[in-house]
Short mmCIF file of C-alpha atoms and ligand atoms in Angstrom, two decimals:
data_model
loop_
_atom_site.label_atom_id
_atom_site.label_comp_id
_atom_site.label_asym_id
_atom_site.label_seq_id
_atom_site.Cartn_x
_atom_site.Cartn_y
_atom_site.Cartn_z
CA UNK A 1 -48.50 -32.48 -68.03
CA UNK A 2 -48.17 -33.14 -64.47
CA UNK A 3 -47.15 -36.21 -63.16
CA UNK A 4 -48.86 -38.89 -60.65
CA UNK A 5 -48.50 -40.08 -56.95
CA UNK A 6 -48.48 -43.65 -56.59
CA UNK A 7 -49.30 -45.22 -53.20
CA UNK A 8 -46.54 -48.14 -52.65
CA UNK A 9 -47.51 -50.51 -50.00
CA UNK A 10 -44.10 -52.08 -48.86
CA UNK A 11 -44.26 -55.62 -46.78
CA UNK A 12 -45.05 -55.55 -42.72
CA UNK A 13 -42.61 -58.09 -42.16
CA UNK A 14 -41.99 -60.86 -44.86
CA UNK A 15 -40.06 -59.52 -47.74
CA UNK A 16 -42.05 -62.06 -50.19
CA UNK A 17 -44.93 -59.96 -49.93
CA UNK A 18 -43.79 -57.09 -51.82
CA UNK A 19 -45.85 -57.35 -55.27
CA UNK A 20 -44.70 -57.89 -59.27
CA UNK A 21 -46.57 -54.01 -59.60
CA UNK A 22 -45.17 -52.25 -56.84
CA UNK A 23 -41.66 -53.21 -58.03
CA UNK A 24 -42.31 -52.06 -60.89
CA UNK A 25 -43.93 -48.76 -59.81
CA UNK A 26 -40.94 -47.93 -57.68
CA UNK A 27 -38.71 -48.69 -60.73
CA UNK A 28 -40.38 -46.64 -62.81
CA UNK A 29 -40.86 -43.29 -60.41
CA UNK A 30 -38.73 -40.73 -60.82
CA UNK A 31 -38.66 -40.20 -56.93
CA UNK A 32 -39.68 -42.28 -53.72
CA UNK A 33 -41.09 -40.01 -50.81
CA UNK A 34 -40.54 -42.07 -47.54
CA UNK A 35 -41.09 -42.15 -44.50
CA UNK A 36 -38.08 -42.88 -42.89
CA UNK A 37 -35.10 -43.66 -45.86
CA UNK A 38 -32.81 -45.56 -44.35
CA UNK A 39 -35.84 -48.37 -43.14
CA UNK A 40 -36.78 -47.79 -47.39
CA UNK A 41 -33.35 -47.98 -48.26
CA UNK A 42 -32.89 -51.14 -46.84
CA UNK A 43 -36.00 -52.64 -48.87
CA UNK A 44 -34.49 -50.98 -52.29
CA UNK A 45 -31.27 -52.67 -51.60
CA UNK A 46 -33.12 -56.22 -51.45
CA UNK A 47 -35.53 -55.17 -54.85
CA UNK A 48 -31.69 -53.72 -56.21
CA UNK A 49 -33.54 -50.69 -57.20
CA UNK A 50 -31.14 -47.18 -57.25
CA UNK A 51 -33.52 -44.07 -57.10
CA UNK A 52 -33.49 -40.56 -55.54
CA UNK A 53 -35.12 -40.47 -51.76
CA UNK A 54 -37.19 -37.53 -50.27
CA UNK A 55 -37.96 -37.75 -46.70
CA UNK A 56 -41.92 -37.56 -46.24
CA UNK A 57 -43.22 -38.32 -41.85
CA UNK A 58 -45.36 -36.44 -39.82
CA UNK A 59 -42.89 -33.56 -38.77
CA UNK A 60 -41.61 -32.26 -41.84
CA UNK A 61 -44.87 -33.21 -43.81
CA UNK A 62 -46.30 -29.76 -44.32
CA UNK A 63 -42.97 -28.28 -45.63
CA UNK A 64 -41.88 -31.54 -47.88
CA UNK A 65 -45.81 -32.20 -48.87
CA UNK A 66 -45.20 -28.68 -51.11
CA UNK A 67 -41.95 -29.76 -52.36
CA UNK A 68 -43.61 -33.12 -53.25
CA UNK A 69 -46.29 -31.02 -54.90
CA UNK A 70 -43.89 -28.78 -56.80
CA UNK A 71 -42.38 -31.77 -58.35
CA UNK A 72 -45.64 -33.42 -59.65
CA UNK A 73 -46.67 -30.43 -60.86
CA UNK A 74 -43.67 -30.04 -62.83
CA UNK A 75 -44.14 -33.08 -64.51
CA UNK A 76 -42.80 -36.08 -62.46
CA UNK A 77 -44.02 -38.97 -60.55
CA UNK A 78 -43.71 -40.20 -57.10
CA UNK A 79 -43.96 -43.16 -55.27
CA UNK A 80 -45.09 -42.58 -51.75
CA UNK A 81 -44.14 -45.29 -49.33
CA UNK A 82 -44.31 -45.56 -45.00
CA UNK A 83 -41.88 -48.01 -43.19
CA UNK A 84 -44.16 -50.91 -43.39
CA UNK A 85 -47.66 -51.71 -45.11
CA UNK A 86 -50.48 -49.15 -46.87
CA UNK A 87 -49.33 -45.80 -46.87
CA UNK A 88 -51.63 -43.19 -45.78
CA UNK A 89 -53.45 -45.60 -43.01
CA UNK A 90 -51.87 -44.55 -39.37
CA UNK A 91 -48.85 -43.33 -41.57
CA UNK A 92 -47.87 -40.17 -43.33
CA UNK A 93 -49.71 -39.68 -46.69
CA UNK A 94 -53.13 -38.90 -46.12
CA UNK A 95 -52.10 -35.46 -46.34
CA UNK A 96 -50.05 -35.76 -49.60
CA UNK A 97 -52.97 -37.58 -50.42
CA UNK A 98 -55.38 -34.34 -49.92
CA UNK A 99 -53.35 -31.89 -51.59
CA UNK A 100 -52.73 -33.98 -54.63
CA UNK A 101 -56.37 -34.20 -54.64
CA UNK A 102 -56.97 -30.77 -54.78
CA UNK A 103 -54.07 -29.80 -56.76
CA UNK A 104 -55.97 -31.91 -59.42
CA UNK A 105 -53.35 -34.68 -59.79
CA UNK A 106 -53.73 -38.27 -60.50
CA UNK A 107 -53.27 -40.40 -57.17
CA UNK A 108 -52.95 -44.35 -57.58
CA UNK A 109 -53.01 -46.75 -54.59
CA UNK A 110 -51.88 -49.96 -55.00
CA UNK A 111 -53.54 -52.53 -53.21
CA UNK A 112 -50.98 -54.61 -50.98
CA UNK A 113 -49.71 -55.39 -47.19
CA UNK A 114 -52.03 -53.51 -44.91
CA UNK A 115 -51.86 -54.64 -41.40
CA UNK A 116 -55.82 -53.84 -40.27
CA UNK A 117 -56.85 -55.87 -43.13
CA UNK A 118 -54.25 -58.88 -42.63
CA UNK A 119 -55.36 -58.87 -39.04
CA UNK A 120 -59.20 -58.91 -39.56
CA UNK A 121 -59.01 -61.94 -42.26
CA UNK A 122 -57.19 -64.14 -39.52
CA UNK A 123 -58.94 -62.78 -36.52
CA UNK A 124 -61.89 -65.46 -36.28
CA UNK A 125 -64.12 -62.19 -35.45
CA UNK A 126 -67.13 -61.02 -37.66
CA UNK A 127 -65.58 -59.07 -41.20
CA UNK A 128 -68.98 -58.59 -42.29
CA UNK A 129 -68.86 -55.04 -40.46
CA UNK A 130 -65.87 -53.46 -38.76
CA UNK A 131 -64.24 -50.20 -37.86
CA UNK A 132 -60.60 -49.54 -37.68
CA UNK A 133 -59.88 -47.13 -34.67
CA UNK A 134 -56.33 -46.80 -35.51
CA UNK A 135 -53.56 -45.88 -32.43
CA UNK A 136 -55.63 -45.27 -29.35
CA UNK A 137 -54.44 -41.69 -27.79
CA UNK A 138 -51.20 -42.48 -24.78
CA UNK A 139 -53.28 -40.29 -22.50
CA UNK A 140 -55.79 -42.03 -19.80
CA UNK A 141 -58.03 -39.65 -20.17
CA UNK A 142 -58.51 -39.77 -23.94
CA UNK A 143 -58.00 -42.85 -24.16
CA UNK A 144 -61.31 -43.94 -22.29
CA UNK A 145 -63.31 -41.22 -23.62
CA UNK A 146 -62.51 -42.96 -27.37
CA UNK A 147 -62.95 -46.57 -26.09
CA UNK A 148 -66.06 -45.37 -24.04
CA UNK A 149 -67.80 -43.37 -27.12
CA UNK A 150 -67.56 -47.10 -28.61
CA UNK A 151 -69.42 -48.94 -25.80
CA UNK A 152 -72.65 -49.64 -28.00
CA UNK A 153 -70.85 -50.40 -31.20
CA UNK A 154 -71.95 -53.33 -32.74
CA UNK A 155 -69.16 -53.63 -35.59
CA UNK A 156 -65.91 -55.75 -35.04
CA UNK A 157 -63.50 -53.15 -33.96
CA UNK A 158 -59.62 -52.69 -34.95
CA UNK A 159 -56.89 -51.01 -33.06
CA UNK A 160 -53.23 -50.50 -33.79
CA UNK A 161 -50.96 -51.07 -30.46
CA UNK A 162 -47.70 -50.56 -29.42
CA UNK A 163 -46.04 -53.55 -26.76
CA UNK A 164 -45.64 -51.38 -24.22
CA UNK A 165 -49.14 -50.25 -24.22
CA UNK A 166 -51.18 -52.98 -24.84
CA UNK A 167 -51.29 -53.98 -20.94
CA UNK A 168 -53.08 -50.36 -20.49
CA UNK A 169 -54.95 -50.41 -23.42
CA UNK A 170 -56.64 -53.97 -22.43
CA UNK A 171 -57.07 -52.90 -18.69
CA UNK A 172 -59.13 -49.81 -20.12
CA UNK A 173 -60.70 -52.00 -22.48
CA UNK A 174 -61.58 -54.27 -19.85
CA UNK A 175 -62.98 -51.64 -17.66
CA UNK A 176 -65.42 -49.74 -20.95
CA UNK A 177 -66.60 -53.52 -22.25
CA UNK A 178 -66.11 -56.17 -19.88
CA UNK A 179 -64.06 -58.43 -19.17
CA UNK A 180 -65.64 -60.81 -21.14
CA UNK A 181 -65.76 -59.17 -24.43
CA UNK A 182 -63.59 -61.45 -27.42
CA UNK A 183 -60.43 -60.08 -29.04
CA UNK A 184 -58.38 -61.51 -31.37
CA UNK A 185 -54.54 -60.29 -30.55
CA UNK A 186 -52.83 -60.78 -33.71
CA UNK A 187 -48.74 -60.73 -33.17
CA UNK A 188 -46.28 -60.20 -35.59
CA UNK A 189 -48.19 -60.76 -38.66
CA UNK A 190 -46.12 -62.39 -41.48
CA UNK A 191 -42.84 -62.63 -39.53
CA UNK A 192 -41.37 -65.67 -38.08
CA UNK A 193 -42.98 -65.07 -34.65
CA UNK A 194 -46.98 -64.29 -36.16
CA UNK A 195 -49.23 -65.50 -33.47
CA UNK A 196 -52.89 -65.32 -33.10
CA UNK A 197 -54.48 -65.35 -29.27
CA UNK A 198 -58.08 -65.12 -29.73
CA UNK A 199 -59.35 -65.54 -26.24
CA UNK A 200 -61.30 -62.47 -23.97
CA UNK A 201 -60.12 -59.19 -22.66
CA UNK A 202 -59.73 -60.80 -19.09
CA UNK A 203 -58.03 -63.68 -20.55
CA UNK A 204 -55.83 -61.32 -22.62
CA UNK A 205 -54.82 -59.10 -19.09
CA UNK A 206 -54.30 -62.58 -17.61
CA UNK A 207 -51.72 -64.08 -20.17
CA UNK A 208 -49.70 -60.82 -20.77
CA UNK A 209 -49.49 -60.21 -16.99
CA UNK A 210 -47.16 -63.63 -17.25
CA UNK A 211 -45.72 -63.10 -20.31
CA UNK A 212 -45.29 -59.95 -21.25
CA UNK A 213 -45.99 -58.80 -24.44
CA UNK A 214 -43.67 -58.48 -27.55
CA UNK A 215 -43.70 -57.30 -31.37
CA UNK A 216 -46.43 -55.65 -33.16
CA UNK A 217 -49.79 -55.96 -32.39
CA UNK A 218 -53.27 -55.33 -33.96
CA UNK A 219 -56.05 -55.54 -31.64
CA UNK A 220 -59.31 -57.31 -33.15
CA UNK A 221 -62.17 -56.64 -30.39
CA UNK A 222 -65.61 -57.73 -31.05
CA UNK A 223 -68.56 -55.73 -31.12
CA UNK A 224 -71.24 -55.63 -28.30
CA UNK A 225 -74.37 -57.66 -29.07
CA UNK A 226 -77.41 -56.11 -30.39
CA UNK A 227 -79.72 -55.30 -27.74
CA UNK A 228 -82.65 -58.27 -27.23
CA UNK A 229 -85.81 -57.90 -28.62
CA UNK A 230 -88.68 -57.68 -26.07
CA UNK A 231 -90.94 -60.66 -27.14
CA UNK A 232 -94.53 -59.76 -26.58
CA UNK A 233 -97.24 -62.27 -26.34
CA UNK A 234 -100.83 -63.24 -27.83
CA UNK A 235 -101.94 -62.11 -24.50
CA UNK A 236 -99.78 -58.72 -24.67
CA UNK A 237 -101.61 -57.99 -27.75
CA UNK A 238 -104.99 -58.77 -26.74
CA UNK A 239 -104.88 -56.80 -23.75
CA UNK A 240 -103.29 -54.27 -25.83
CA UNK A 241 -105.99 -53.77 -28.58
CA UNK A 242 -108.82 -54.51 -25.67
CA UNK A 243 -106.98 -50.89 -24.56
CA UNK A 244 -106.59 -49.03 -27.67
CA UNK A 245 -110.70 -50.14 -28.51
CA UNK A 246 -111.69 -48.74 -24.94
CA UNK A 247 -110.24 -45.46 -25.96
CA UNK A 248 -112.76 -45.33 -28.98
CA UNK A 249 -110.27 -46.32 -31.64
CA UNK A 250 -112.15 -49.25 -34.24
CA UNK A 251 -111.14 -52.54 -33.94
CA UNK A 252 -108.90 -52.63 -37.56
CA UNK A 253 -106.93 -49.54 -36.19
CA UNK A 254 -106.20 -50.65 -32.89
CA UNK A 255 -105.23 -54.30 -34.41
CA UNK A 256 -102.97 -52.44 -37.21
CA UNK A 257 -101.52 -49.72 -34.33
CA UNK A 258 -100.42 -52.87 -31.63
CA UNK A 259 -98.92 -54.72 -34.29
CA UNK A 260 -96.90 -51.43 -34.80
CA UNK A 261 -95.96 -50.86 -31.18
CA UNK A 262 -95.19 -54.39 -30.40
CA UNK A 263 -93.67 -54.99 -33.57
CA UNK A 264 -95.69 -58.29 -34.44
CA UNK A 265 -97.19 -59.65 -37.59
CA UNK A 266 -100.96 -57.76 -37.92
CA UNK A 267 -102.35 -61.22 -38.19
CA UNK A 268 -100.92 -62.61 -35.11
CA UNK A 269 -102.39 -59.74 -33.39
CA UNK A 270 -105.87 -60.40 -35.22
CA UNK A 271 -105.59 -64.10 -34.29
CA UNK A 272 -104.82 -63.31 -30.62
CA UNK A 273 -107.54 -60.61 -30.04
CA UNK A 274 -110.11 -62.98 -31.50
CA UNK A 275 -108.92 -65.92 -28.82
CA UNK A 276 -109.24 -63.87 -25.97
CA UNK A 277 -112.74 -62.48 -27.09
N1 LIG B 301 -49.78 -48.28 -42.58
C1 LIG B 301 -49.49 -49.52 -41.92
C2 LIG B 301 -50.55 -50.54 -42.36
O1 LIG B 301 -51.72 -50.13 -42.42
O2 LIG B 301 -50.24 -51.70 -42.54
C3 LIG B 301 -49.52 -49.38 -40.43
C4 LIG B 301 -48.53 -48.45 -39.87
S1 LIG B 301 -48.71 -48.10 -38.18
C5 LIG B 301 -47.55 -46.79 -38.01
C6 LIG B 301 -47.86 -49.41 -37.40
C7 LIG B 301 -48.79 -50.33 -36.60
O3 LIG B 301 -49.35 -51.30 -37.47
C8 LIG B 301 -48.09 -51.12 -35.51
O4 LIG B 301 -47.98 -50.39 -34.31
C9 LIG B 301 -48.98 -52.32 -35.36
O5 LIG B 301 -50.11 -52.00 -34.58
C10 LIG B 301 -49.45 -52.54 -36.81
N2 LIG B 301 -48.55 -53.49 -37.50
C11 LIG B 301 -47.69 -53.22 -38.49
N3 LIG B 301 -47.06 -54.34 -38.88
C12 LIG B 301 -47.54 -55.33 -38.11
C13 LIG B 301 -47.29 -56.73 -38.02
N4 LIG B 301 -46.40 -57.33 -38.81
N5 LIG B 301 -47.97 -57.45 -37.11
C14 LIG B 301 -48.88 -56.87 -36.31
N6 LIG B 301 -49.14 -55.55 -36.34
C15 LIG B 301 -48.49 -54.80 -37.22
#
C-alpha cells in the first residue's frame, strides 16, 4: 500500500495559528519534506515534535521530488511543509503535488495560514472575484508586460512582494493603471507589526517614498471598472427603427432587431417608435 502526502500549512507569523490537525498530521508522518529545515526545525521545537527532515525547495526539487516519491511508494507518508503558510502556493510543492498525482497517490491539503487569502479577507477590496498573480517577475521588462496584460481586468487582483521591490512594483503599477487605482497594502499579517494601508497607488508611492517600506507584503489592487454602458434614448430608437423600416424590413422586425442592437427592452422601443409617429 503506498502511503499519502499531506499538505501542512505552518503559521505566517503568529505561532497560535498552527491548527489541532496539522499537529497532529506532522506527529503522525513518518517524514516532513521542507523547505528550508532549520526555519521547520525551529517550529517542531515549539510543537516538541522529533521527526526525520528531508530538504524539499526549488533547486533540489526535481532530484528530492523522486526520492519523496520513492518513499510514498514504498509505503510511507509525508508531510510537506514551506517556511511559512500553504504549501504549494508561490512555494515548492506544486510539483510534488503533480507527480503524486500521477503516480496515483493520495494527496491531502489541509486548509490553514495562507497569506493571499488572509490578505484578501482584510483588504476592504471586492472578494466576490479575484486573481492571485503571485511574485511579479524582478525584470522591468516582464514585469510590465504581466501588469500590462492585466489592464482590463475587472477582478480584485493579488500580488506577493518583497520590501525592496514594492517601490518598483507600485511605480509600474502606477504607470499600467493609474495612479488612482485602490490597493490595499497589507503588512506583516499576524505579527506584532500587521498593518493595513488601503489608500491608492499614488498615495501608496507617496507614503513609502517617506517611509520606506518594511516586512512582508501582499499587494491587494482593485480591478478596473466595467466599461459604461452607452444609454440610448426613445429618440435613438425611433430614428433607429424609422431606418431599419426604410430599408424594407416590417415594422415587428425592425422593433425586435433595435431592441437587439441598442440593447433595450422590445417594448420601450415599441412605445418610443409609436411617440414619434
Ligand atoms: N505559501 C505562502 C502562502 O501562500 O501563505 C507564501 C509563500 S511566498 C514564498 C512568501 C510571500 O508571501 C511573501 O513575500 C509575502 O508577499 C507573502 N507573505 C507571507 N507571510 C506574510 C505575512 N505575514 N504578511 C504579509 N505577507 C506575507
Amino acid at each position: 500500500m503506498p502511503g499519502m502526502l499531506y499538505l501542512v500549512p505552518t503559521p505566517i507569523g503568529n505561532l497560535g495559528d498552527i491548527s489541532i490537525r496539522c499537529r497532529e498530521t506532522l506527529e503522525k508522518a513518518d517524514f516532513i519534506a521542507a523547505e528550508d529545515t532549520r526555519v521547520s526545525l525551529k517550529l517542531l521545537n515549539h510543537l516538541g515534535i522529533k521527526k526525520s527532515l528531508v530538504s524539499y525547495y526549488e533547486h533540489n526539487k526535481a532530484q528530492k521530488g523522486n526520492v519523496i516519491l520513492e518513499r510514498i511508494l514504498a509505503g510511507e507518508t509525508c508531510a510537506l511543509v514551506s517556511d511559512a503558510g500553504s504549501p504549494a502556493i508561490s512555494d515548492p510543492g506544486e510539483e510534488l503535488v503533480k507527480q503524486c498525482a500521477e503516480a496515483g497517490i493520495t494527496v491531502c491539503a489541509i486548509p490553514g495560514p495562507c497569506a493571499v487569502i488572509t490578505a484578501l479577507s482584510i483588504s476592504g477590496q471586492a472578494t466576490g472575484r479575484f486573481c492571485f498573480e503571485g511574485f511579479l517577475s524582478t525584470a522591468k521588462k516582464s514585469r510590465r508586460e504581466h501588469l500590462e496584460s492585466l489592464v482590463t481586468e475587472q477582478r480584485t487582483m493579488i500580488f506577493y512582494e518583497a520590501p525592496h521591490k514594492l517601490m518598483s512594483t507600485l511605480e509600474d503599477m502606477a504607470a499600467v493603471f493609474g495612479p488612482e487605482r485602490p490597493i490595499s497594502l497589507c503588512r506583516e499579517l499576524t505579527k506584532l507589526h500587521e498593518e493595513v494601508v488601503r489608500t491608492t497607488l499614488g498615495g501608496a508611492i507617496e507614503l513609502y517614498t517617506a517611509q520606506p517600506p518594511k516586512g512582508e507584503f501582499v499587494l491587494v489592487l482593485a480591478g478596473a471598472q466595467p466599461p459604461e454602458k452607452e444609454e440610448f434614448t426613445a429618440q435613438d430608437a425611433a430614428t433607429r427603427v424609422a431606418e431599419l423600416i426604410k430599408t424594407g424590413m416590417s415594422r415587428k422586425d425592425a422593433i425586435k432587431q433595435t431592441a437587439k442592437e441598442l440593447n433595450m427592452p422590445k417594448n420601450a422601443v415599441y412605445d418610443a417608435a409609436l411617440q414619434v409617429e
